[in-house]
Structures are given as structure tokens and as C-alpha cells.
């Protein structure tokens, strides 16, 4: 064990789906800088995945998911050795399906961490996607319910 390496952490990322589109924002961060990623963040002590998902989405975009069903989709293991800050995340992917007519406004509440949130059509995703997301989607993962 190398004492200079940090412990693995738990990240929670949320697929917010509306029709055939999903919410993505370009990161401003030491990990995955300038790549398009889902809203999300670090699991805090004592939190459930659902609580973390709702809290992070609210903090980052203003969207209130307190009345929505939040589902667990999958978890992936992500080791970032080629980044300015070496790190390791077990990432929990959650999903919320919004009503297609949902009119809640999306705000960029942490502009130091994100260039802005926008809806992107599943068939025309922006690039580059954040590594963990890219890897899943290339592997055929589809976040939309059947
Ligand atoms: P916090 O201080 O608000 O808790 O954290 P944050 O600044 O919002 O953390 P984050 O980087 O947005 O998310 C935590 C980690 O989750 C991230 O560094 C790596 C992992 N992660 C993935 N995929 C994704 C993704 O698509 N979006 C987000 N936000 N995080 C992801 O592996
Ligand atoms: Mg956050
Ligand atoms: Mg975040």
C-alpha cells in the first residue's frame, strides 16, 4: 500500500431523463476537466444513494427531485491515474425520469464546477464525455427504461 495515495471514494451520478434527452454539463474540475458529465457528487456520511442524488442535483442545478422516484441503475469502478489529481471512485449511477412536459428551470448553481447544464438528445450526445460515462455507453449501457 502506498501511503501517498488517497482512499477510494464513492461518487453518485444521476441520469436525469426527459423524453429521449438527458441532462449533462461540462465539468470544471481536476478530474475530467472540460468533459460532459452527469450531475452528482460525493456520498456523505450516513446518506442513502437516493438522498445523495437528490441533494447533489439540487445543489448543482436547482432541480427538486423530492417528489420523484430515484432508481439505482448500476455501479462502476473508476481509477483515474492519468489525471492531475490521482483518484479512485466507485461510482453509483442513479436515474430519475422526469415528465416530458416538466417545466422546472435548470440553473447553473456551481459555475466554478460546471460551464452550464443542458438537455442533450440521446442520439446526439456532446463530446468528450467524462471517462466513466464514455466507457459505460461504449459498452452498450442504455439508461432509458424499457
Ligand atoms: P461535492 O463536493 O459536491 O460532494 O462533489 P462534486 O464536486 O460535485 O463531485 P463530482 O466530481 O461532481 O462527483 C464525484 C465523483 O463521482 C467524480 O469526481 C467522479 C465520479 N463520477 C463518475 N462519473 C460521474 C459523472 O458522470 N458525474 C459526476 N458528477 N461524477 C461522476 O465516475
Ligand atoms: Mg456537488
Ligand atoms: Mg458534481
PDB file of C-alpha atoms and ligand atoms in Angstrom:
ATOM      1  CA  UNK A   1       0.000   0.000   0.000  1.00  0.00           C
ATOM      2  CA  UNK A   2       1.238   3.453  -0.950  1.00  0.00           C
ATOM      3  CA  UNK A   3       0.634   5.961   1.832  1.00  0.00           C
ATOM      4  CA  UNK A   4       0.743   8.864  -0.624  1.00  0.00           C
ATOM      5  CA  UNK A   5      -2.347   7.635  -2.476  1.00  0.00           C
ATOM      6  CA  UNK A   6      -5.829   8.686  -1.320  1.00  0.00           C
ATOM      7  CA  UNK A   7      -8.527   6.183  -0.377  1.00  0.00           C
ATOM      8  CA  UNK A   8     -11.195   5.258  -2.913  1.00  0.00           C
ATOM      9  CA  UNK A   9     -14.319   7.435  -2.574  1.00  0.00           C
ATOM     10  CA  UNK A  10     -17.955   6.969  -3.506  1.00  0.00           C
ATOM     11  CA  UNK A  11     -19.391   9.174  -6.237  1.00  0.00           C
ATOM     12  CA  UNK A  12     -23.090   9.344  -7.082  1.00  0.00           C
ATOM     13  CA  UNK A  13     -24.027  10.405 -10.620  1.00  0.00           C
ATOM     14  CA  UNK A  14     -27.586  10.910 -11.787  1.00  0.00           C
ATOM     15  CA  UNK A  15     -29.147  10.265 -15.176  1.00  0.00           C
ATOM     16  CA  UNK A  16     -31.952  12.816 -15.361  1.00  0.00           C
ATOM     17  CA  UNK A  17     -34.026  11.746 -18.334  1.00  0.00           C
ATOM     18  CA  UNK A  18     -36.695  13.754 -20.112  1.00  0.00           C
ATOM     19  CA  UNK A  19     -38.195  12.267 -23.258  1.00  0.00           C
ATOM     20  CA  UNK A  20     -35.163  10.978 -25.176  1.00  0.00           C
ATOM     21  CA  UNK A  21     -32.771  13.522 -23.676  1.00  0.00           C
ATOM     22  CA  UNK A  22     -30.600  13.734 -20.586  1.00  0.00           C
ATOM     23  CA  UNK A  23     -29.009  16.479 -18.517  1.00  0.00           C
ATOM     24  CA  UNK A  24     -25.256  16.998 -18.927  1.00  0.00           C
ATOM     25  CA  UNK A  25     -22.817  19.746 -18.025  1.00  0.00           C
ATOM     26  CA  UNK A  26     -19.222  20.408 -18.963  1.00  0.00           C
ATOM     27  CA  UNK A  27     -17.007  19.929 -15.918  1.00  0.00           C
ATOM     28  CA  UNK A  28     -14.578  22.420 -14.446  1.00  0.00           C
ATOM     29  CA  UNK A  29     -12.662  20.095 -12.158  1.00  0.00           C
ATOM     30  CA  UNK A  30      -9.325  18.423 -11.558  1.00  0.00           C
ATOM     31  CA  UNK A  31     -10.864  15.118 -12.656  1.00  0.00           C
ATOM     32  CA  UNK A  32     -12.417  15.057 -16.109  1.00  0.00           C
ATOM     33  CA  UNK A  33     -11.949  18.762 -16.742  1.00  0.00           C
ATOM     34  CA  UNK A  34     -13.849  20.051 -19.801  1.00  0.00           C
ATOM     35  CA  UNK A  35     -15.731  16.769 -20.305  1.00  0.00           C
ATOM     36  CA  UNK A  36     -19.516  16.382 -20.289  1.00  0.00           C
ATOM     37  CA  UNK A  37     -20.815  14.655 -17.178  1.00  0.00           C
ATOM     38  CA  UNK A  38     -23.969  13.938 -15.222  1.00  0.00           C
ATOM     39  CA  UNK A  39     -24.856  15.971 -12.160  1.00  0.00           C
ATOM     40  CA  UNK A  40     -23.663  14.302  -8.979  1.00  0.00           C
ATOM     41  CA  UNK A  41     -21.052  14.354  -6.262  1.00  0.00           C
ATOM     42  CA  UNK A  42     -19.651  12.662  -3.216  1.00  0.00           C
ATOM     43  CA  UNK A  43     -21.648  10.424  -0.920  1.00  0.00           C
ATOM     44  CA  UNK A  44     -21.643  11.941   2.560  1.00  0.00           C
ATOM     45  CA  UNK A  45     -21.555  10.056   5.831  1.00  0.00           C
ATOM     46  CA  UNK A  46     -24.891   8.403   6.592  1.00  0.00           C
ATOM     47  CA  UNK A  47     -26.547   9.220   3.283  1.00  0.00           C
ATOM     48  CA  UNK A  48     -28.522   6.834   1.119  1.00  0.00           C
ATOM     49  CA  UNK A  49     -27.762   6.824  -2.624  1.00  0.00           C
ATOM     50  CA  UNK A  50     -31.173   8.425  -3.241  1.00  0.00           C
ATOM     51  CA  UNK A  51     -30.573  11.188  -0.676  1.00  0.00           C
ATOM     52  CA  UNK A  52     -27.167  11.946  -2.152  1.00  0.00           C
ATOM     53  CA  UNK A  53     -28.579  12.024  -5.691  1.00  0.00           C
ATOM     54  CA  UNK A  54     -31.363  14.470  -4.732  1.00  0.00           C
ATOM     55  CA  UNK A  55     -29.022  16.680  -2.684  1.00  0.00           C
ATOM     56  CA  UNK A  56     -26.311  16.939  -5.341  1.00  0.00           C
ATOM     57  CA  UNK A  57     -28.789  17.589  -8.146  1.00  0.00           C
ATOM     58  CA  UNK A  58     -30.435  20.330  -6.073  1.00  0.00           C
ATOM     59  CA  UNK A  59     -27.090  21.928  -5.135  1.00  0.00           C
ATOM     60  CA  UNK A  60     -25.792  21.868  -8.693  1.00  0.00           C
ATOM     61  CA  UNK A  61     -28.886  22.571 -10.812  1.00  0.00           C
ATOM     62  CA  UNK A  62     -31.708  23.688  -8.530  1.00  0.00           C
ATOM     63  CA  UNK A  63     -33.879  20.800  -9.735  1.00  0.00           C
ATOM     64  CA  UNK A  64     -36.044  19.494  -6.913  1.00  0.00           C
ATOM     65  CA  UNK A  65     -36.326  15.695  -7.097  1.00  0.00           C
ATOM     66  CA  UNK A  66     -38.047  15.296  -3.738  1.00  0.00           C
ATOM     67  CA  UNK A  67     -41.262  14.132  -5.438  1.00  0.00           C
ATOM     68  CA  UNK A  68     -39.582  11.874  -7.993  1.00  0.00           C
ATOM     69  CA  UNK A  69     -38.786   8.194  -7.937  1.00  0.00           C
ATOM     70  CA  UNK A  70     -34.996   7.764  -7.907  1.00  0.00           C
ATOM     71  CA  UNK A  71     -33.755   4.361  -9.083  1.00  0.00           C
ATOM     72  CA  UNK A  72     -30.422   2.623  -8.720  1.00  0.00           C
ATOM     73  CA  UNK A  73     -29.037   1.603 -12.121  1.00  0.00           C
ATOM     74  CA  UNK A  74     -25.517   0.293 -11.729  1.00  0.00           C
ATOM     75  CA  UNK A  75     -22.114   0.889 -10.148  1.00  0.00           C
ATOM     76  CA  UNK A  76     -18.732   1.133 -11.837  1.00  0.00           C
ATOM     77  CA  UNK A  77     -15.151   1.132 -10.612  1.00  0.00           C
ATOM     78  CA  UNK A  78     -13.126   4.107 -11.860  1.00  0.00           C
ATOM     79  CA  UNK A  79      -9.417   4.535 -11.314  1.00  0.00           C
ATOM     80  CA  UNK A  80      -8.028   7.843 -12.574  1.00  0.00           C
ATOM     81  CA  UNK A  81      -4.254   7.637 -12.734  1.00  0.00           C
ATOM     82  CA  UNK A  82      -3.704   9.986 -15.674  1.00  0.00           C
ATOM     83  CA  UNK A  83      -5.414  12.990 -14.060  1.00  0.00           C
ATOM     84  CA  UNK A  84      -3.781  15.995 -12.329  1.00  0.00           C
ATOM     85  CA  UNK A  85      -5.026  14.512  -9.064  1.00  0.00           C
ATOM     86  CA  UNK A  86      -4.841  10.699  -8.978  1.00  0.00           C
ATOM     87  CA  UNK A  87      -8.068   9.297  -7.572  1.00  0.00           C
ATOM     88  CA  UNK A  88     -10.292   6.265  -7.392  1.00  0.00           C
ATOM     89  CA  UNK A  89     -14.097   6.333  -7.360  1.00  0.00           C
ATOM     90  CA  UNK A  90     -16.723   3.702  -7.005  1.00  0.00           C
ATOM     91  CA  UNK A  91     -19.485   5.471  -8.876  1.00  0.00           C
ATOM     92  CA  UNK A  92     -23.134   4.774  -8.206  1.00  0.00           C
ATOM     93  CA  UNK A  93     -25.408   5.634 -11.131  1.00  0.00           C
ATOM     94  CA  UNK A  94     -28.966   6.611 -10.301  1.00  0.00           C
ATOM     95  CA  UNK A  95     -31.877   7.560 -12.549  1.00  0.00           C
ATOM     96  CA  UNK A  96     -34.800   9.936 -12.457  1.00  0.00           C
ATOM     97  CA  UNK A  97     -37.353  10.072 -15.255  1.00  0.00           C
ATOM     98  CA  UNK A  98     -38.955  13.494 -15.498  1.00  0.00           C
ATOM     99  CA  UNK A  99     -42.317  14.097 -17.067  1.00  0.00           C
ATOM    100  CA  UNK A 100     -41.729  15.067 -20.705  1.00  0.00           C
ATOM    101  CA  UNK A 101     -43.655  18.289 -20.012  1.00  0.00           C
ATOM    102  CA  UNK A 102     -41.718  19.081 -16.827  1.00  0.00           C
ATOM    103  CA  UNK A 103     -41.048  22.813 -16.743  1.00  0.00           C
ATOM    104  CA  UNK A 104     -38.672  23.204 -13.780  1.00  0.00           C
ATOM    105  CA  UNK A 105     -35.844  25.535 -14.740  1.00  0.00           C
ATOM    106  CA  UNK A 106     -32.308  24.232 -14.609  1.00  0.00           C
ATOM    107  CA  UNK A 107     -29.794  26.659 -13.108  1.00  0.00           C
ATOM    108  CA  UNK A 108     -26.021  26.543 -13.064  1.00  0.00           C
ATOM    109  CA  UNK A 109     -25.640  26.972  -9.309  1.00  0.00           C
ATOM    110  CA  UNK A 110     -21.953  25.990  -9.108  1.00  0.00           C
ATOM    111  CA  UNK A 111     -20.429  27.846 -12.086  1.00  0.00           C
ATOM    112  CA  UNK A 112     -16.925  27.245 -10.721  1.00  0.00           C
ATOM    113  CA  UNK A 113     -17.537  23.490 -11.237  1.00  0.00           C
ATOM    114  CA  UNK A 114     -19.629  23.436 -14.415  1.00  0.00           C
ATOM    115  CA  UNK A 115     -19.937  25.509 -17.592  1.00  0.00           C
ATOM    116  CA  UNK A 116     -23.721  25.033 -17.557  1.00  0.00           C
ATOM    117  CA  UNK A 117     -26.405  22.338 -17.707  1.00  0.00           C
ATOM    118  CA  UNK A 118     -28.279  21.438 -20.835  1.00  0.00           C
ATOM    119  CA  UNK A 119     -30.518  18.740 -22.275  1.00  0.00           C
ATOM    120  CA  UNK A 120     -28.858  16.563 -24.904  1.00  0.00           C
ATOM    121  CA  UNK A 121     -30.580  14.139 -27.216  1.00  0.00           C
ATOM    122  CA  UNK A 122     -29.514  10.533 -26.566  1.00  0.00           C
ATOM    123  CA  UNK A 123     -28.767  10.155 -30.287  1.00  0.00           C
ATOM    124  CA  UNK A 124     -26.590  13.299 -30.366  1.00  0.00           C
ATOM    125  CA  UNK A 125     -24.526  13.374 -27.195  1.00  0.00           C
ATOM    126  CA  UNK A 126     -21.813  16.017 -26.839  1.00  0.00           C
ATOM    127  CA  UNK A 127     -18.181  15.079 -26.596  1.00  0.00           C
ATOM    128  CA  UNK A 128     -15.892  14.410 -24.996  1.00  0.00           C
ATOM    129  CA  UNK A 129     -17.988  12.646 -22.375  1.00  0.00           C
ATOM    130  CA  UNK A 130     -16.487  12.143 -18.905  1.00  0.00           C
ATOM    131  CA  UNK A 131     -14.444   8.890 -18.939  1.00  0.00           C
ATOM    132  CA  UNK A 132     -16.677   6.726 -16.717  1.00  0.00           C
ATOM    133  CA  UNK A 133     -19.754   7.720 -18.726  1.00  0.00           C
ATOM    134  CA  UNK A 134     -17.980   7.212 -22.050  1.00  0.00           C
ATOM    135  CA  UNK A 135     -16.877   3.723 -21.006  1.00  0.00           C
ATOM    136  CA  UNK A 136     -20.406   2.690 -19.956  1.00  0.00           C
ATOM    137  CA  UNK A 137     -22.096   3.974 -23.065  1.00  0.00           C
ATOM    138  CA  UNK A 138     -19.475   2.423 -25.348  1.00  0.00           C
ATOM    139  CA  UNK A 139     -20.177  -0.834 -23.522  1.00  0.00           C
ATOM    140  CA  UNK A 140     -23.806  -0.596 -24.638  1.00  0.00           C
ATOM    141  CA  UNK A 141     -25.343   0.715 -21.425  1.00  0.00           C
ATOM    142  CA  UNK A 142     -28.724   2.356 -22.016  1.00  0.00           C
ATOM    143  CA  UNK A 143     -30.162   4.375 -19.097  1.00  0.00           C
ATOM    144  CA  UNK A 144     -33.694   4.624 -20.523  1.00  0.00           C
ATOM    145  CA  UNK A 145     -36.404   2.447 -19.010  1.00  0.00           C
ATOM    146  CA  UNK A 146     -37.832  -0.254 -21.299  1.00  0.00           C
TER     147      UNK A 146
HETATM  148  P1  LIG B   1     -19.223  17.608  -3.774  1.00  0.00           P
HETATM  149  O1  LIG B   1     -18.094  18.399  -3.233  1.00  0.00           O
HETATM  150  O2  LIG B   1     -20.380  18.432  -4.227  1.00  0.00           O
HETATM  151  O3  LIG B   1     -19.605  16.447  -2.904  1.00  0.00           O
HETATM  152  O4  LIG B   1     -18.619  16.889  -5.028  1.00  0.00           O
HETATM  153  P2  LIG B   1     -18.591  17.327  -6.551  1.00  0.00           P
HETATM  154  O5  LIG B   1     -17.545  18.345  -6.769  1.00  0.00           O
HETATM  155  O6  LIG B   1     -19.955  17.637  -7.015  1.00  0.00           O
HETATM  156  O7  LIG B   1     -18.085  15.920  -7.143  1.00  0.00           O
HETATM  157  P3  LIG B   1     -18.082  15.380  -8.612  1.00  0.00           P
HETATM  158  O8  LIG B   1     -16.681  15.420  -9.110  1.00  0.00           O
HETATM  159  O9  LIG B   1     -19.137  16.029  -9.434  1.00  0.00           O
HETATM  160  O10 LIG B   1     -18.538  13.846  -8.410  1.00  0.00           O
HETATM  161  C1  LIG B   1     -17.805  12.972  -7.582  1.00  0.00           C
HETATM  162  C2  LIG B   1     -17.136  11.891  -8.387  1.00  0.00           C
HETATM  163  O11 LIG B   1     -18.053  10.975  -8.940  1.00  0.00           O
HETATM  164  C3  LIG B   1     -16.336  12.344  -9.604  1.00  0.00           C
HETATM  165  O12 LIG B   1     -15.168  13.035  -9.235  1.00  0.00           O
HETATM  166  C4  LIG B   1     -16.087  11.023 -10.252  1.00  0.00           C
HETATM  167  C5  LIG B   1     -17.424  10.315 -10.012  1.00  0.00           C
HETATM  168  N1  LIG B   1     -18.236  10.371 -11.249  1.00  0.00           N
HETATM  169  C6  LIG B   1     -18.165   9.413 -12.236  1.00  0.00           C
HETATM  170  N2  LIG B   1     -18.997   9.740 -13.249  1.00  0.00           N
HETATM  171  C7  LIG B   1     -19.585  10.921 -12.926  1.00  0.00           C
HETATM  172  C8  LIG B   1     -20.492  11.752 -13.617  1.00  0.00           C
HETATM  173  O13 LIG B   1     -20.972  11.476 -14.717  1.00  0.00           O
HETATM  174  N3  LIG B   1     -20.842  12.916 -12.994  1.00  0.00           N
HETATM  175  C9  LIG B   1     -20.346  13.254 -11.756  1.00  0.00           C
HETATM  176  N4  LIG B   1     -20.754  14.413 -11.222  1.00  0.00           N
HETATM  177  N5  LIG B   1     -19.485  12.473 -11.084  1.00  0.00           N
HETATM  178  C10 LIG B   1     -19.102  11.326 -11.663  1.00  0.00           C
HETATM  179  O14 LIG B   1     -17.449   8.428 -12.167  1.00  0.00           O
HETATM  180 MG1  LIG B   2     -21.540  18.656  -5.975  1.00  0.00          MG
HETATM  181 MG1  LIG B   3     -20.649  17.458  -9.002  1.00  0.00          MG
END
